[in-house]
mmCIF file with all atom_site columns, C-alpha atoms in Angstrom:
data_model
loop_
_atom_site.group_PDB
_atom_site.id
_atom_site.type_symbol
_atom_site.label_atom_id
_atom_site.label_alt_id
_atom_site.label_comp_id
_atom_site.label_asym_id
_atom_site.label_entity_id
_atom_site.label_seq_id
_atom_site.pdbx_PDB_ins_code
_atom_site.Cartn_x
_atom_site.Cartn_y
_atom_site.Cartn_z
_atom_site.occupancy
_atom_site.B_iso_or_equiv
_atom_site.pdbx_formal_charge
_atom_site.auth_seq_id
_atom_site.auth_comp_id
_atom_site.auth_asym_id
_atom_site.auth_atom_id
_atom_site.pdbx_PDB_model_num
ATOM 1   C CA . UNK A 1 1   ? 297.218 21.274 152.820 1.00 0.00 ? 1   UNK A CA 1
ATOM 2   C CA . UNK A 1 2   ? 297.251 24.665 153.441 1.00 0.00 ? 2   UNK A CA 1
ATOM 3   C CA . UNK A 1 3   ? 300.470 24.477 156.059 1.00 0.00 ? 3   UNK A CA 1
ATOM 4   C CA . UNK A 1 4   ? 302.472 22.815 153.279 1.00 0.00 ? 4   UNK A CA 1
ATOM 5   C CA . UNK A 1 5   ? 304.411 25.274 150.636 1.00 0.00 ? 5   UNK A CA 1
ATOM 6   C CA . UNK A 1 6   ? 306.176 24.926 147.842 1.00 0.00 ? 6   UNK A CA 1
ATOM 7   C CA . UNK A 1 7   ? 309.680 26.473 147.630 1.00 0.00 ? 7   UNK A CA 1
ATOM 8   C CA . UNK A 1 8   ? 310.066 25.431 143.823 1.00 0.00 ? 8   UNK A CA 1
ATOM 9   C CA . UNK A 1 9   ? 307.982 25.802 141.276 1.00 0.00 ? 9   UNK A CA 1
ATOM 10  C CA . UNK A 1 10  ? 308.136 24.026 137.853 1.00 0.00 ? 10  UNK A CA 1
ATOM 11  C CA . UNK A 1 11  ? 311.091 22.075 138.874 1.00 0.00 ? 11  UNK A CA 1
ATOM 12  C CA . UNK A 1 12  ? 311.241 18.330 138.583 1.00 0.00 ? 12  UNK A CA 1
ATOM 13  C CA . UNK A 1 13  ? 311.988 17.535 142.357 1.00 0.00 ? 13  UNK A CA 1
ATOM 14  C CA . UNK A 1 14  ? 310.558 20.745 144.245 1.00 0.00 ? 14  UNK A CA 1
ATOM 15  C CA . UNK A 1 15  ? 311.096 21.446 147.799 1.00 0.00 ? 15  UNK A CA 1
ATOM 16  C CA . UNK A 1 16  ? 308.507 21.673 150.495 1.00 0.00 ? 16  UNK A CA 1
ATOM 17  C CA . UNK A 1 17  ? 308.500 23.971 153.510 1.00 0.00 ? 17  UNK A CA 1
ATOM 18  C CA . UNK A 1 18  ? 306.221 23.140 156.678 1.00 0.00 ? 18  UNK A CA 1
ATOM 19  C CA . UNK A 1 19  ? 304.840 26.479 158.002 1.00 0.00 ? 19  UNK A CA 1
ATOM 20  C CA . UNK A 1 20  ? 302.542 28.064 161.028 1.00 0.00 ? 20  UNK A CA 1
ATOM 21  C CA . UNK A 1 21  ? 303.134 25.843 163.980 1.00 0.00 ? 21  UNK A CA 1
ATOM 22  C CA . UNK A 1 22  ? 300.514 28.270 166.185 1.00 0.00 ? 22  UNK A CA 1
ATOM 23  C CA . UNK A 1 23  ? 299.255 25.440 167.787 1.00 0.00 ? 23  UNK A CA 1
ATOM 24  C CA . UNK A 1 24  ? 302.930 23.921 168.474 1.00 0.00 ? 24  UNK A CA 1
ATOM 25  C CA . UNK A 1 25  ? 304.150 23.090 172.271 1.00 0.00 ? 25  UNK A CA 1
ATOM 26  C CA . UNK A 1 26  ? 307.353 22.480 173.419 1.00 0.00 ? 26  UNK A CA 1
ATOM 27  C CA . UNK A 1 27  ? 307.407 18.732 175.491 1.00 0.00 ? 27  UNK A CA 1
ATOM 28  C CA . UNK A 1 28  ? 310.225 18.336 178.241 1.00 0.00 ? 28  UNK A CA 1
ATOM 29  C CA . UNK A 1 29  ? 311.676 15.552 178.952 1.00 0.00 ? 29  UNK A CA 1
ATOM 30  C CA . UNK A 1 30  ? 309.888 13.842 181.601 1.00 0.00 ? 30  UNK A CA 1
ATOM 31  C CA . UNK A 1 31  ? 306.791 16.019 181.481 1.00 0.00 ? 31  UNK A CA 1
ATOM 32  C CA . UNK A 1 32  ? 303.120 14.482 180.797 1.00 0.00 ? 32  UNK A CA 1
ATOM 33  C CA . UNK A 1 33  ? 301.597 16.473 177.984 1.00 0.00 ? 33  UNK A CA 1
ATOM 34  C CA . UNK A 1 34  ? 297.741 15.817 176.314 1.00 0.00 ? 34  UNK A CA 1
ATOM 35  C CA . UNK A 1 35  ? 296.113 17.853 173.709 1.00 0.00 ? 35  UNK A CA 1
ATOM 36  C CA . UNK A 1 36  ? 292.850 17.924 171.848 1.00 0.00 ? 36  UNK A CA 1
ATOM 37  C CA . UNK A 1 37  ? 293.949 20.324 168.994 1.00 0.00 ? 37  UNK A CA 1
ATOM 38  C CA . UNK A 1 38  ? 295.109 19.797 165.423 1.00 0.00 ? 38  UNK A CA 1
ATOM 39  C CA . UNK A 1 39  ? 293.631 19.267 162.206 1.00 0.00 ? 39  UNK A CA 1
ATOM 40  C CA . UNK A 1 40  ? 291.306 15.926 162.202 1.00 0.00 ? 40  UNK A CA 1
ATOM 41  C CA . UNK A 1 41  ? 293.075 14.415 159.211 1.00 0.00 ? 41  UNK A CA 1
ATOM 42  C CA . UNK A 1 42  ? 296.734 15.080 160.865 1.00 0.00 ? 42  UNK A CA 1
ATOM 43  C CA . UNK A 1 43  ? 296.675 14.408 164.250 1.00 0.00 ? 43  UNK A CA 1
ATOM 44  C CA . UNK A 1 44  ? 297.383 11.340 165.904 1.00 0.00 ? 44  UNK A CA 1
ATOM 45  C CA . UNK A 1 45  ? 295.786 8.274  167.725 1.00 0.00 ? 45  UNK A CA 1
ATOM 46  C CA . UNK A 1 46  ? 296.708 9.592  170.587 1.00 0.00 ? 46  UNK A CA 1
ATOM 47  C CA . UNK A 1 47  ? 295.381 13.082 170.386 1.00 0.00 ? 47  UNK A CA 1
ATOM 48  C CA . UNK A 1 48  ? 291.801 11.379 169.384 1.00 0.00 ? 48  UNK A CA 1
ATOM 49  C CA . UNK A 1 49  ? 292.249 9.593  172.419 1.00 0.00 ? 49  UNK A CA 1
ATOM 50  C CA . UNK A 1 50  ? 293.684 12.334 175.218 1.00 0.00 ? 50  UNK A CA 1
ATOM 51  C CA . UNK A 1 51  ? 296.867 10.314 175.962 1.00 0.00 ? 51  UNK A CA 1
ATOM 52  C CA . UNK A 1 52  ? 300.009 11.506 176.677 1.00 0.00 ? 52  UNK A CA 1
ATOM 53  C CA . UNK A 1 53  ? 301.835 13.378 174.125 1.00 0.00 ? 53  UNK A CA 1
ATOM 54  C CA . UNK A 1 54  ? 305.624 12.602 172.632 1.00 0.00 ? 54  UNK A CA 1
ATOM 55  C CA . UNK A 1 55  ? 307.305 12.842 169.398 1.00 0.00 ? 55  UNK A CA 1
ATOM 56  C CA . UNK A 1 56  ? 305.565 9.924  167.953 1.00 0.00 ? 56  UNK A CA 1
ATOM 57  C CA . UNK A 1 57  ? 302.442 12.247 167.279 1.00 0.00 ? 57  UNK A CA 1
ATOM 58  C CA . UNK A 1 58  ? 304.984 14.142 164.843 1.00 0.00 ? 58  UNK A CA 1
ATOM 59  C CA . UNK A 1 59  ? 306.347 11.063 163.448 1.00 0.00 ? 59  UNK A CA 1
ATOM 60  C CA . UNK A 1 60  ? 302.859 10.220 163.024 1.00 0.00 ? 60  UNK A CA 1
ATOM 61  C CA . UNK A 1 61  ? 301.841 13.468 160.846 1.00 0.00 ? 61  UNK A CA 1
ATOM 62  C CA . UNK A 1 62  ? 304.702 13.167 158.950 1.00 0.00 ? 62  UNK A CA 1
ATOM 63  C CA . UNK A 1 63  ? 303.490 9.836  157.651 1.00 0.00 ? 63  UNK A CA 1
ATOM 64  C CA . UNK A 1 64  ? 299.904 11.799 156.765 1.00 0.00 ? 64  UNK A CA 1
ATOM 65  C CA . UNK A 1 65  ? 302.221 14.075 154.673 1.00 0.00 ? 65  UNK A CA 1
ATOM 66  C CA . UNK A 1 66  ? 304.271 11.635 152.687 1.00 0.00 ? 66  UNK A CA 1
ATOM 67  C CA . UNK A 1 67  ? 300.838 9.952  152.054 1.00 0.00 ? 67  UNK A CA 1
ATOM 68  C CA . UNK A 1 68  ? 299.307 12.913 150.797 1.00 0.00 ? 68  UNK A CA 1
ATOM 69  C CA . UNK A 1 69  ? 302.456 14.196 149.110 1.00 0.00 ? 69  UNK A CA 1
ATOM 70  C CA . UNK A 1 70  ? 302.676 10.669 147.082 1.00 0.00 ? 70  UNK A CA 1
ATOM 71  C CA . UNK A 1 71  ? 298.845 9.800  146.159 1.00 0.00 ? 71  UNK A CA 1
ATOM 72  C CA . UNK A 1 72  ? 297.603 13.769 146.660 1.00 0.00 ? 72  UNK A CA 1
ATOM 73  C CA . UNK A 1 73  ? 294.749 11.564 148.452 1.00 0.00 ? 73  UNK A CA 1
ATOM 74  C CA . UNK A 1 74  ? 294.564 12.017 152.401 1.00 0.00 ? 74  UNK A CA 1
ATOM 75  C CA . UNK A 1 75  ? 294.608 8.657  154.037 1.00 0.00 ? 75  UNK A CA 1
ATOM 76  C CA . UNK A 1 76  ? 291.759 9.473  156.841 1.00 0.00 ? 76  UNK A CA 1
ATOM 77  C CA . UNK A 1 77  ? 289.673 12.055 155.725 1.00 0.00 ? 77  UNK A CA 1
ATOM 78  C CA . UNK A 1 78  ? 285.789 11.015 156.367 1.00 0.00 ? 78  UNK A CA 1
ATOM 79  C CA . UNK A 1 79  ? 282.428 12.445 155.455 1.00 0.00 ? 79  UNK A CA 1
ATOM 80  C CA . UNK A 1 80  ? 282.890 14.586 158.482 1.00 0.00 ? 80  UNK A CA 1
ATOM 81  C CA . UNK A 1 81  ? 284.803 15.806 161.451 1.00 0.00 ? 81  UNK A CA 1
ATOM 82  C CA . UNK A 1 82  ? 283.765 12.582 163.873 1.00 0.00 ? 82  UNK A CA 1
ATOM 83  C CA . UNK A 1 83  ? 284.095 10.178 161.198 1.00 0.00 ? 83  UNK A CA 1
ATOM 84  C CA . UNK A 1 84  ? 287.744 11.977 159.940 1.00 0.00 ? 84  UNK A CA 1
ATOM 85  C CA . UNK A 1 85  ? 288.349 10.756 163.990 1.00 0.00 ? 85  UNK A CA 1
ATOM 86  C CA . UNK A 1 86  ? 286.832 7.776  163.942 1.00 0.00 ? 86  UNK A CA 1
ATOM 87  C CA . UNK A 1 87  ? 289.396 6.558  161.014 1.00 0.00 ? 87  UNK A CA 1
ATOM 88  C CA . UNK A 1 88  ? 292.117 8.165  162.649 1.00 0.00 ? 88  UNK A CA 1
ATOM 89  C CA . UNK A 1 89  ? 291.496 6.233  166.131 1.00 0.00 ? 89  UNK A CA 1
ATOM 90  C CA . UNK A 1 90  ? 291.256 3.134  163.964 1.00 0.00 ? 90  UNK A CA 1
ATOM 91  C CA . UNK A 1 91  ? 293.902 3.434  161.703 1.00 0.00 ? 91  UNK A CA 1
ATOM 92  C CA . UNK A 1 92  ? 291.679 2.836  159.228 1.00 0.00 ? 92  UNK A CA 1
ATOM 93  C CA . UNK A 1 93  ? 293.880 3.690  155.535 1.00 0.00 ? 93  UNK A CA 1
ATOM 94  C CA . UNK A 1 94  ? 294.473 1.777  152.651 1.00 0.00 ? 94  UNK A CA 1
ATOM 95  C CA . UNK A 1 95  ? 296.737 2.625  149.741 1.00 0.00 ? 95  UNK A CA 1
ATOM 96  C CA . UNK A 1 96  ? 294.279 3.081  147.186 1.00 0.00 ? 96  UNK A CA 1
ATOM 97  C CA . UNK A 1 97  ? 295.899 2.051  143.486 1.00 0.00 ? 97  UNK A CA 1
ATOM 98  C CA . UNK A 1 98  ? 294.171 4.833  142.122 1.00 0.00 ? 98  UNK A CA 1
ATOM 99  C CA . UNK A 1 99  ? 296.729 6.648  144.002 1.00 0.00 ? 99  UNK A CA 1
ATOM 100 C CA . UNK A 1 100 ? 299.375 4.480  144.237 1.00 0.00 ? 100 UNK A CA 1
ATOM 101 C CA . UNK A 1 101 ? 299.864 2.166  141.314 1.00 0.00 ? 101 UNK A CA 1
ATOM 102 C CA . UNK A 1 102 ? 303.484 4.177  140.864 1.00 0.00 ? 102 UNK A CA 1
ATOM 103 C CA . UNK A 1 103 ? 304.471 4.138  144.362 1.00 0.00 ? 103 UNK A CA 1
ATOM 104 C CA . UNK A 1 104 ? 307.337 1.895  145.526 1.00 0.00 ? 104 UNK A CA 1
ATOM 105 C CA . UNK A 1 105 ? 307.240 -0.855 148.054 1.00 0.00 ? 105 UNK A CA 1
ATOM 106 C CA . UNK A 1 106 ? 309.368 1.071  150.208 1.00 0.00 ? 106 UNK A CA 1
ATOM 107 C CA . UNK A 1 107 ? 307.509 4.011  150.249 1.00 0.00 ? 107 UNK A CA 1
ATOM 108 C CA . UNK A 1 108 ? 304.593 2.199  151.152 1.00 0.00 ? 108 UNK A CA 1
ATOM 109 C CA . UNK A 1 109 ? 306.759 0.545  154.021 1.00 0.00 ? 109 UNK A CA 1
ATOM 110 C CA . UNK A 1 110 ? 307.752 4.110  155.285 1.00 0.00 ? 110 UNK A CA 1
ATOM 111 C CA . UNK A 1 111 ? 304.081 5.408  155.374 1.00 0.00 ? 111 UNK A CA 1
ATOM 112 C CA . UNK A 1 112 ? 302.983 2.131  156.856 1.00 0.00 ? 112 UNK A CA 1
ATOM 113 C CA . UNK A 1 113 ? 305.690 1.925  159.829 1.00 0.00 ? 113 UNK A CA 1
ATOM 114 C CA . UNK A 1 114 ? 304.829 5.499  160.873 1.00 0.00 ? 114 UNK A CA 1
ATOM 115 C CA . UNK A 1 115 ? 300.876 5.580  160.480 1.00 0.00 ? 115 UNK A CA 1
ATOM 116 C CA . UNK A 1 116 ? 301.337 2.562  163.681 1.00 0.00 ? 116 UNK A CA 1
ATOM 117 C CA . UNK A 1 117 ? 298.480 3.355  166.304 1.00 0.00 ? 117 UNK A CA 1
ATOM 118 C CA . UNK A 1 118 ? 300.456 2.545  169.013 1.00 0.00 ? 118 UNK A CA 1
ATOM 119 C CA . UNK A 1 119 ? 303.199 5.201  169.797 1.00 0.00 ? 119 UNK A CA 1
ATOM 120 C CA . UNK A 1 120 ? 305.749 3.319  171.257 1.00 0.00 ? 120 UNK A CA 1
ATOM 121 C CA . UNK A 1 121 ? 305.993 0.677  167.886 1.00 0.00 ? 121 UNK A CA 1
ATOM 122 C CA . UNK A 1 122 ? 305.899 4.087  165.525 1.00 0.00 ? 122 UNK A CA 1
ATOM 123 C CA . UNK A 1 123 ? 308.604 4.379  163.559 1.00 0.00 ? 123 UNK A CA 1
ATOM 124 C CA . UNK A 1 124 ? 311.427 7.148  165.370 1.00 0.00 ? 124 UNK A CA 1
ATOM 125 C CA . UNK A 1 125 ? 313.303 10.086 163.889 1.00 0.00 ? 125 UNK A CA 1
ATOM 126 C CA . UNK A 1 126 ? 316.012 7.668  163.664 1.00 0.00 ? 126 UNK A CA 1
ATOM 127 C CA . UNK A 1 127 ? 314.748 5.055  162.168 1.00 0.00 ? 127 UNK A CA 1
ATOM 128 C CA . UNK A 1 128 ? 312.607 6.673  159.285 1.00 0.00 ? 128 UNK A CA 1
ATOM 129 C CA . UNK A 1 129 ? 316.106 8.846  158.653 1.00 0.00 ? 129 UNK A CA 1
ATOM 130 C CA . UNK A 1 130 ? 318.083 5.330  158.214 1.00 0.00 ? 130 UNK A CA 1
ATOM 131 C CA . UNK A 1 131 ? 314.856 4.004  155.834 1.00 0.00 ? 131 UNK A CA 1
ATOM 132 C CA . UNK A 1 132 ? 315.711 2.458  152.933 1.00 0.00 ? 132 UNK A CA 1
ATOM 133 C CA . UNK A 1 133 ? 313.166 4.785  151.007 1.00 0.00 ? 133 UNK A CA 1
ATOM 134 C CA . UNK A 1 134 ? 314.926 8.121  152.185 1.00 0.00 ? 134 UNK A CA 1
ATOM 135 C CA . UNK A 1 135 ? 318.586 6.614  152.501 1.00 0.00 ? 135 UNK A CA 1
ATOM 136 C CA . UNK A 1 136 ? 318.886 3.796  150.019 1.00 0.00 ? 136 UNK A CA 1
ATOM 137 C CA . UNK A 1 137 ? 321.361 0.826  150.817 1.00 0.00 ? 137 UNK A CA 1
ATOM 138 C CA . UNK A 1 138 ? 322.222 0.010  147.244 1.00 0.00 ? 138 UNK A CA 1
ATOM 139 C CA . UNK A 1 139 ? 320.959 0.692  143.676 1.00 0.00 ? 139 UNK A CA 1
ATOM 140 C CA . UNK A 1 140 ? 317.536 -1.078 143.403 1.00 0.00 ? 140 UNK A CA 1
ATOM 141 C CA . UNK A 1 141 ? 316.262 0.912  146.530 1.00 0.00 ? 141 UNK A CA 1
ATOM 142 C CA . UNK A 1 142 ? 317.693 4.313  145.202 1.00 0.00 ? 142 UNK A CA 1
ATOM 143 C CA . UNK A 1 143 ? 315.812 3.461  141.888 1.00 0.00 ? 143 UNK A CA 1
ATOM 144 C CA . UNK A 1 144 ? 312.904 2.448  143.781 1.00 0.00 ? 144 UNK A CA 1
ATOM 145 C CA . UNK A 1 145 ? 312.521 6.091  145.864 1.00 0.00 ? 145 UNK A CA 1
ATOM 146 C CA . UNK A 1 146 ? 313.132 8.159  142.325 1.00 0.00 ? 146 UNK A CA 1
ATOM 147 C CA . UNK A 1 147 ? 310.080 6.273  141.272 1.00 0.00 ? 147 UNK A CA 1
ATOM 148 C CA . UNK A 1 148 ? 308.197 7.701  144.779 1.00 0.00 ? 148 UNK A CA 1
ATOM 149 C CA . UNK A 1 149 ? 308.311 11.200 144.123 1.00 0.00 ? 149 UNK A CA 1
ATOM 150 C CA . UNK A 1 150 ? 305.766 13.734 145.132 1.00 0.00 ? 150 UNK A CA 1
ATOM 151 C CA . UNK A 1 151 ? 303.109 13.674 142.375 1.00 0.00 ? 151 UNK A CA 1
ATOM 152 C CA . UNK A 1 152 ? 302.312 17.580 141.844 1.00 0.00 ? 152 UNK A CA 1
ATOM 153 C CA . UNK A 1 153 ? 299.757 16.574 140.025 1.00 0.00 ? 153 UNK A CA 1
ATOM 154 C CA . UNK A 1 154 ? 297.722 14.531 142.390 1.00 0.00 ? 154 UNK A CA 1
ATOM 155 C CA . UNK A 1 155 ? 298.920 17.040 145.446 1.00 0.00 ? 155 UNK A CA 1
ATOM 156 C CA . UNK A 1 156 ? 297.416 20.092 143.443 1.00 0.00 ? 156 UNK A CA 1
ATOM 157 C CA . UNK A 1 157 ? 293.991 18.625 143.058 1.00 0.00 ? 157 UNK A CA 1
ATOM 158 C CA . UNK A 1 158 ? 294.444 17.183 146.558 1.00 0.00 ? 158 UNK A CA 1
ATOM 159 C CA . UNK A 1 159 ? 294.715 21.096 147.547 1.00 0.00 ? 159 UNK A CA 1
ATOM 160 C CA . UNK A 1 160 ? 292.114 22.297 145.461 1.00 0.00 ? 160 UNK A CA 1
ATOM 161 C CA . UNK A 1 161 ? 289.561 19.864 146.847 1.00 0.00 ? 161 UNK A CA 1
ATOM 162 C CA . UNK A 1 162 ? 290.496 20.814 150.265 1.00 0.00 ? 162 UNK A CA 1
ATOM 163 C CA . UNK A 1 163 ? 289.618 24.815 149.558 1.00 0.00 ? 163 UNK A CA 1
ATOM 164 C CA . UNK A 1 164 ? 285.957 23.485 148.550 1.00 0.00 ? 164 UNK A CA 1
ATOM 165 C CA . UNK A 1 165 ? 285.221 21.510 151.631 1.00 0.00 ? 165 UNK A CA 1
#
């Protein structure tokens, strides 16, 4: 996507920088907050649905990213605008093995215990910092996330098929 930019080219494990938060809002503590904006594709359940707002929408883009980032495929993305929705409010994804036959398990697991429709079983900040996938207990799991790297391959076309639509 367009808000995702590469800090490295050419280099085996590049680094990705998340940019223009315009529509970002700051949620206290405490505070009831609904929106209706985002991008279709990114936005959670509970945006499609006007519910209250928390940190569990952003733990729920972030598991659109890694999906993208991984297959270069986007994991909701419909015909059109109401049907990009219509998947979101369903959680209606599959991991494709067009697009993942090289992903791990664990990655998988990641994606799949933040893409959760309901909020409060989403995965936290927390928790998807303590995954196995991003901090590997023991050998097999840190072979198993080297083998779940963003395909820039996939992610380029992924970008140039977005600029047509």
């Amino acid at each position: 996507p367009e808000n995702i930019m590469l800090l490295d080219k050419n280099v085996p494990k590049p680094r990705i920088k998340i940019i223009d938060f315009g529509l970002a809002h700051k949620i206290d503590f405490g505070n009831e907050f609904k929106n209706i904006f985002g991008t279709p594709e990114f936005v959670a359940p509970e945006i499609v649905n006007y519910e209250p707002l928390g940190l569990e929408a952003d733990m729920w883009s972030i598991g659109v990213i890694t999906y993208i980032l991984l297959s270069g495929a986007s994991p909701f993305l419909g015909e059109t605008k109401q049907e990009t929705l219509a998947n979101v409010s369903a959680v209606n994804y599959e991991f494709e093995e067009e697009f993942f036959s090289n992903t791990s398990a664990l990655a998988k697991d990641f994606i799949r215990r933040l893409l959760v429709k309901d909020p409060k079983k989403r995965m936290t900040i927390q928790d998807s910092l303590l995954h196995p996938w991003i901090k590997p207990k023991d050998t097999q799991q840190a072979l198993s996330r080297k083998a779940s790297a963003v395909n820039m391959e996939k992610f380029k076309k992924f970008a140039a098929r977005r600029k047509w639509k």
